[in-house]
Tab-separated table of N, CA and C in Angstrom:
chain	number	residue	atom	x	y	z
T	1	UNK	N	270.170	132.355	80.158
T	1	UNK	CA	268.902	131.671	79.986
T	1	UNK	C	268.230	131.563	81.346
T	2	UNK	N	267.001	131.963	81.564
T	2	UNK	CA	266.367	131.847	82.520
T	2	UNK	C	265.570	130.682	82.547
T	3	UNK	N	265.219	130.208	83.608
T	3	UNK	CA	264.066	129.003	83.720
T	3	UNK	C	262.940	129.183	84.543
T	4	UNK	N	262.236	129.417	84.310
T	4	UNK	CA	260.470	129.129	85.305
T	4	UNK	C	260.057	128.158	85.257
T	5	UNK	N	259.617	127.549	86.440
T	5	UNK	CA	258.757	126.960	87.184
T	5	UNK	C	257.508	127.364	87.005
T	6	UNK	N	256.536	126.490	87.153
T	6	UNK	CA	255.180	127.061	87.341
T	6	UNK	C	254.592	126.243	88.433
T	7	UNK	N	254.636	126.361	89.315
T	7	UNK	CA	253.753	125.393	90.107
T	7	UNK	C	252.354	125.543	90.472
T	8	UNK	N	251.515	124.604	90.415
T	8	UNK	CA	250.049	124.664	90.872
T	8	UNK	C	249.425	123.975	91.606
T	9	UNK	N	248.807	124.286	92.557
T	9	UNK	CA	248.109	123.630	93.736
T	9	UNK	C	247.012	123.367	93.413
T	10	UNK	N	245.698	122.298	93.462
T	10	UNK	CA	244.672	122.246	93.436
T	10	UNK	C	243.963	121.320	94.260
T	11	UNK	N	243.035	122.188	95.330
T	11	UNK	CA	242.574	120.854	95.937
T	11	UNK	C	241.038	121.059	95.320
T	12	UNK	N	240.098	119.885	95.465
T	12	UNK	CA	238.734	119.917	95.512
T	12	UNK	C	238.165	118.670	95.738
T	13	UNK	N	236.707	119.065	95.969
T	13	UNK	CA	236.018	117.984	96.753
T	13	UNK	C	235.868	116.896	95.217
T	14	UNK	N	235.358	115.823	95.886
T	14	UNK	CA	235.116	114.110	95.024
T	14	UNK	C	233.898	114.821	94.299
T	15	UNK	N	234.344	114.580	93.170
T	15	UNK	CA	233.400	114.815	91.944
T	15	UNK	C	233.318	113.381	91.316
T	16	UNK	N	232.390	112.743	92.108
T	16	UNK	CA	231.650	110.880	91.578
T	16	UNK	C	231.372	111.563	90.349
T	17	UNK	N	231.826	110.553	89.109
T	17	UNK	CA	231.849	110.191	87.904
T	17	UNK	C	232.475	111.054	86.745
T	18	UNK	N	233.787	112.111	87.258
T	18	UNK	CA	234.151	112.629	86.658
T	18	UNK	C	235.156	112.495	86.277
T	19	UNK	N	235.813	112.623	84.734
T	19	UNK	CA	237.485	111.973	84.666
T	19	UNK	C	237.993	113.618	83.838
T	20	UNK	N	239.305	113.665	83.689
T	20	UNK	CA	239.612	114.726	83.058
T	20	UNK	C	240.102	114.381	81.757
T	21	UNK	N	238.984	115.026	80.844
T	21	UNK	CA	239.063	114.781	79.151
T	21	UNK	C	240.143	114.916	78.164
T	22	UNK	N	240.496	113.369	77.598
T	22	UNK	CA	241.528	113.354	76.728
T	22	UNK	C	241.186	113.454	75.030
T	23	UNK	N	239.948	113.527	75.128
T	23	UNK	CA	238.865	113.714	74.519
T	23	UNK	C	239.655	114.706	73.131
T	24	UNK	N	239.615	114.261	71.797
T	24	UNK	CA	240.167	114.653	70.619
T	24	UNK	C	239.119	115.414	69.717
T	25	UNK	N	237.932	114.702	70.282
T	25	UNK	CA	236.446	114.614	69.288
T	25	UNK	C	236.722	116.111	69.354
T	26	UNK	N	236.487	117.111	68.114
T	26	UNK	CA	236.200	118.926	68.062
T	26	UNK	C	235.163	119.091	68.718
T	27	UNK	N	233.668	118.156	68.348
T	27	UNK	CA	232.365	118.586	69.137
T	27	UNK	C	232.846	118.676	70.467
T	28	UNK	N	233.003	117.979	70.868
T	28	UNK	CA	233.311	118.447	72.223
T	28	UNK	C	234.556	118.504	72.921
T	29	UNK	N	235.725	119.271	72.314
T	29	UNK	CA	236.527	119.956	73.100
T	29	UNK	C	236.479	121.177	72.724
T	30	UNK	N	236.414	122.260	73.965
T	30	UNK	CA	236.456	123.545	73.523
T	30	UNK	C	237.904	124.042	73.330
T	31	UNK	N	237.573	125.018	72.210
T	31	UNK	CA	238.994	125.659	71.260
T	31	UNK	C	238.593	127.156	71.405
T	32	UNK	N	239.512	128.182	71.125
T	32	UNK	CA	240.969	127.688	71.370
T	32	UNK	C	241.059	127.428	73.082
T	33	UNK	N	242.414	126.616	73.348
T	33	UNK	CA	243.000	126.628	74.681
T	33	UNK	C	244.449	126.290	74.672
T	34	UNK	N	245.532	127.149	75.051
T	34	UNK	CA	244.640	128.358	76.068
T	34	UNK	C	243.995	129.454	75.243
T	35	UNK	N	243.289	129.969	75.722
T	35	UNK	CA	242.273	131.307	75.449
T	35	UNK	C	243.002	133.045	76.062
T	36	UNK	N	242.684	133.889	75.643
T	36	UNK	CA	242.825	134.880	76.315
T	36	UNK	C	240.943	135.083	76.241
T	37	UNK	N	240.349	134.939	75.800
T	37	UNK	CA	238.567	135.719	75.986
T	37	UNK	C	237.739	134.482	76.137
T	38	UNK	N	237.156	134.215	74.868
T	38	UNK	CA	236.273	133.311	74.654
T	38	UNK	C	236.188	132.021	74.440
T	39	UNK	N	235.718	131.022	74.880
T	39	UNK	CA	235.837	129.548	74.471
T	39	UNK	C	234.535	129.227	73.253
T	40	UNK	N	234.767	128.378	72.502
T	40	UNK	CA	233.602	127.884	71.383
T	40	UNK	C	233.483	126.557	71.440
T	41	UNK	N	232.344	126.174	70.850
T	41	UNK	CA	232.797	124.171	70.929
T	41	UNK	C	232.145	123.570	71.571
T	42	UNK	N	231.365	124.339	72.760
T	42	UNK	CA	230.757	123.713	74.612
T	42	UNK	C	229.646	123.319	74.006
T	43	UNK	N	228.898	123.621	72.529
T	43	UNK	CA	227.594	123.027	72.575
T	43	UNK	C	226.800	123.197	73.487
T	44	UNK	N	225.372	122.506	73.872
T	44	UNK	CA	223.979	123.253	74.299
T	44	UNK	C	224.293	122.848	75.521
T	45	UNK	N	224.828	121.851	76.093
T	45	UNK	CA	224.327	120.734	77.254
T	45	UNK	C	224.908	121.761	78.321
T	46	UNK	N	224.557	121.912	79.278
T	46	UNK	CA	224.679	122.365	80.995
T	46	UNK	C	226.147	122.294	81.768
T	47	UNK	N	226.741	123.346	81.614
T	47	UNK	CA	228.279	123.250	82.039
T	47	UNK	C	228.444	124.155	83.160
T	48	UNK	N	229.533	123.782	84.133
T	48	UNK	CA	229.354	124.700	84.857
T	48	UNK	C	230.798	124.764	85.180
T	49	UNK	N	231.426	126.455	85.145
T	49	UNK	CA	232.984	126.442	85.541
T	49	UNK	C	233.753	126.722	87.391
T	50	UNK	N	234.638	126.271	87.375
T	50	UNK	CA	235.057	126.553	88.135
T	50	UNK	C	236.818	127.174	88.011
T	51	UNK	N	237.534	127.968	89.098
T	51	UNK	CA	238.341	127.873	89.240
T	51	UNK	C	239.488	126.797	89.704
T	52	UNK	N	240.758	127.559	89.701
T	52	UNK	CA	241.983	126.250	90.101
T	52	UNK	C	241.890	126.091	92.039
T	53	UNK	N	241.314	126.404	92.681
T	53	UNK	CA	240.762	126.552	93.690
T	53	UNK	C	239.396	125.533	94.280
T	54	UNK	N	239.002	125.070	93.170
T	54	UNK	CA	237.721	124.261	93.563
T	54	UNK	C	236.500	125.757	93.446
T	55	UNK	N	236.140	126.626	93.051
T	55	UNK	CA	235.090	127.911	93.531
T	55	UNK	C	234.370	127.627	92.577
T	56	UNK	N	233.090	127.397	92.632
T	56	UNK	CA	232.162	127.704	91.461
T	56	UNK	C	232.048	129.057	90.384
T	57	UNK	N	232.384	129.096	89.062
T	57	UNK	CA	232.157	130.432	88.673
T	57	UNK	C	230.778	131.022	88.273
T	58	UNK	N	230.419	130.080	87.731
T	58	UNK	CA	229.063	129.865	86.849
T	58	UNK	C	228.768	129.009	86.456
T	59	UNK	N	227.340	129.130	85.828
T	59	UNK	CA	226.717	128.357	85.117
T	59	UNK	C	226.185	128.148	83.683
T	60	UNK	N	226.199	127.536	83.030
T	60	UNK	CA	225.269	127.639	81.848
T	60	UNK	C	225.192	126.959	80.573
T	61	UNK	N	224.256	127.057	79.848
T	61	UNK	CA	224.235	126.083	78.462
T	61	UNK	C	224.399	126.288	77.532
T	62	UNK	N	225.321	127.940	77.507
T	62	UNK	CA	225.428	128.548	76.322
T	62	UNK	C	226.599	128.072	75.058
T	63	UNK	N	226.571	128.023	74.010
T	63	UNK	CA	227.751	127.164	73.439
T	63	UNK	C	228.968	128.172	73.363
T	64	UNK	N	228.890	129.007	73.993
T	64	UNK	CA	230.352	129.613	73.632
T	64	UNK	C	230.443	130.550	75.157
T	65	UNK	N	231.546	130.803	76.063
T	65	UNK	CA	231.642	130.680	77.002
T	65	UNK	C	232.890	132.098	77.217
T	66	UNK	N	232.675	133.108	77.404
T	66	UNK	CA	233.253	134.666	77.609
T	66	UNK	C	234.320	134.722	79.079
T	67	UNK	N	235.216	134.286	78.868
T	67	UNK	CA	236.523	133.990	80.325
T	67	UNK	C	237.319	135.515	80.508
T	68	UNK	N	236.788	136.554	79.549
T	68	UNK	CA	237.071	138.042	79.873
T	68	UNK	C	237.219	138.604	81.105
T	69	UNK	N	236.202	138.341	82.020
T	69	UNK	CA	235.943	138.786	83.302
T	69	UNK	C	237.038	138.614	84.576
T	70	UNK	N	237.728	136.995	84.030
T	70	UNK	CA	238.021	136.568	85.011
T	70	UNK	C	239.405	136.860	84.902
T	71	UNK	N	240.598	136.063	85.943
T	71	UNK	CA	241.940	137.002	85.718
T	71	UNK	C	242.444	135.764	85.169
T	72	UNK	N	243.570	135.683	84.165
T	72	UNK	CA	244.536	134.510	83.782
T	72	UNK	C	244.818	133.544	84.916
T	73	UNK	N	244.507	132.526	84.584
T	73	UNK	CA	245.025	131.143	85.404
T	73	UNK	C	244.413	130.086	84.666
T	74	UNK	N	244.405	128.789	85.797
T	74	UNK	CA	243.791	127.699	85.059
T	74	UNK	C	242.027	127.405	85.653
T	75	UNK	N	241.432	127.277	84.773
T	75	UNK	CA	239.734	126.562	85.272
T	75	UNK	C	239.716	125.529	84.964
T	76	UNK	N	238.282	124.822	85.155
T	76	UNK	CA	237.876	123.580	84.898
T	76	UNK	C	236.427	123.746	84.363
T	77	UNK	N	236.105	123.515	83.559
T	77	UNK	CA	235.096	122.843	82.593
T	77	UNK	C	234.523	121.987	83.072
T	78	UNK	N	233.323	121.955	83.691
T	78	UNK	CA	232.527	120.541	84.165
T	78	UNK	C	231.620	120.168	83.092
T	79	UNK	N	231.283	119.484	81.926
T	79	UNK	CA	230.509	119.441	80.842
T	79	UNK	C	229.976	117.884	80.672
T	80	UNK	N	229.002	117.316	80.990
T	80	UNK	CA	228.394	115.536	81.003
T	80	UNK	C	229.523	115.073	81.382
T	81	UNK	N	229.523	115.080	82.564
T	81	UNK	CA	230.454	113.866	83.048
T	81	UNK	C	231.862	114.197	82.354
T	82	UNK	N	232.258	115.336	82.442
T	82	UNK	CA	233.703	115.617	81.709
T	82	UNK	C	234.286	116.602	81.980
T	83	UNK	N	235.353	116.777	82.336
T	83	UNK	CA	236.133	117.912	82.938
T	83	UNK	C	237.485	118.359	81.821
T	84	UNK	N	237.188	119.739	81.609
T	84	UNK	CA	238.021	119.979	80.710
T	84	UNK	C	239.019	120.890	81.044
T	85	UNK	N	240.666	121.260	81.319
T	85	UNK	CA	241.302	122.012	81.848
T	85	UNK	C	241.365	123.395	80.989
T	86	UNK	N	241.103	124.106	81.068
T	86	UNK	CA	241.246	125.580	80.173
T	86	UNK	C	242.270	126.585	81.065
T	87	UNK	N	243.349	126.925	79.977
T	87	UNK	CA	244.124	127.905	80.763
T	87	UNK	C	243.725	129.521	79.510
T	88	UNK	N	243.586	130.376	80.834
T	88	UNK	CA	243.293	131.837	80.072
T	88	UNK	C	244.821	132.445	80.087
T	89	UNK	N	244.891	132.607	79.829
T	89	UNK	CA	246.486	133.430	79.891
T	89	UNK	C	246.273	135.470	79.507
């Protein structure tokens, strides 16, 4: 039997008024997660992602959100005052 570890580092700057969402409500948690492509769920409002790094990825208000591009790890979801962890695998 083997065992892995996963360890993850994350630093980033003070994001005043943000908590990380335990949030159950469907409207607003995006599904599936983890994802291999696409996220659904984000609704209209102004989100903007980042990596496990603190890096801005983008932007936008689109309700469904295409993570194709990028390589497997973990992001963050910035969505009204709400931070959502999404892992792409």
């Amino acid at each position: 039997v083997k065992i892995y570890r996963l360890l993850v580092y994350m630093s980033f700057g003070i994001l005043d008024g943000v908590a990380i969402s335990d949030n159950q409500d469907p409207i607003n948690t995006p599904y599936p997660n983890p994802t291999s492509a696409r996220l659904y769920g984000l609704g209209t409002a102004p989100k903007q992602l980042y990596n496990a790094q603190g890096q801005w990825l983008l932007s936008t208000k689109a309700s469904s959100l295409d993570l194709a591009p990028y390589p497997p790890g973990i992001y963050l979801l910035y969505q009204q005052k709400q931070m959502h962890r999404i892992l792409k695998y």
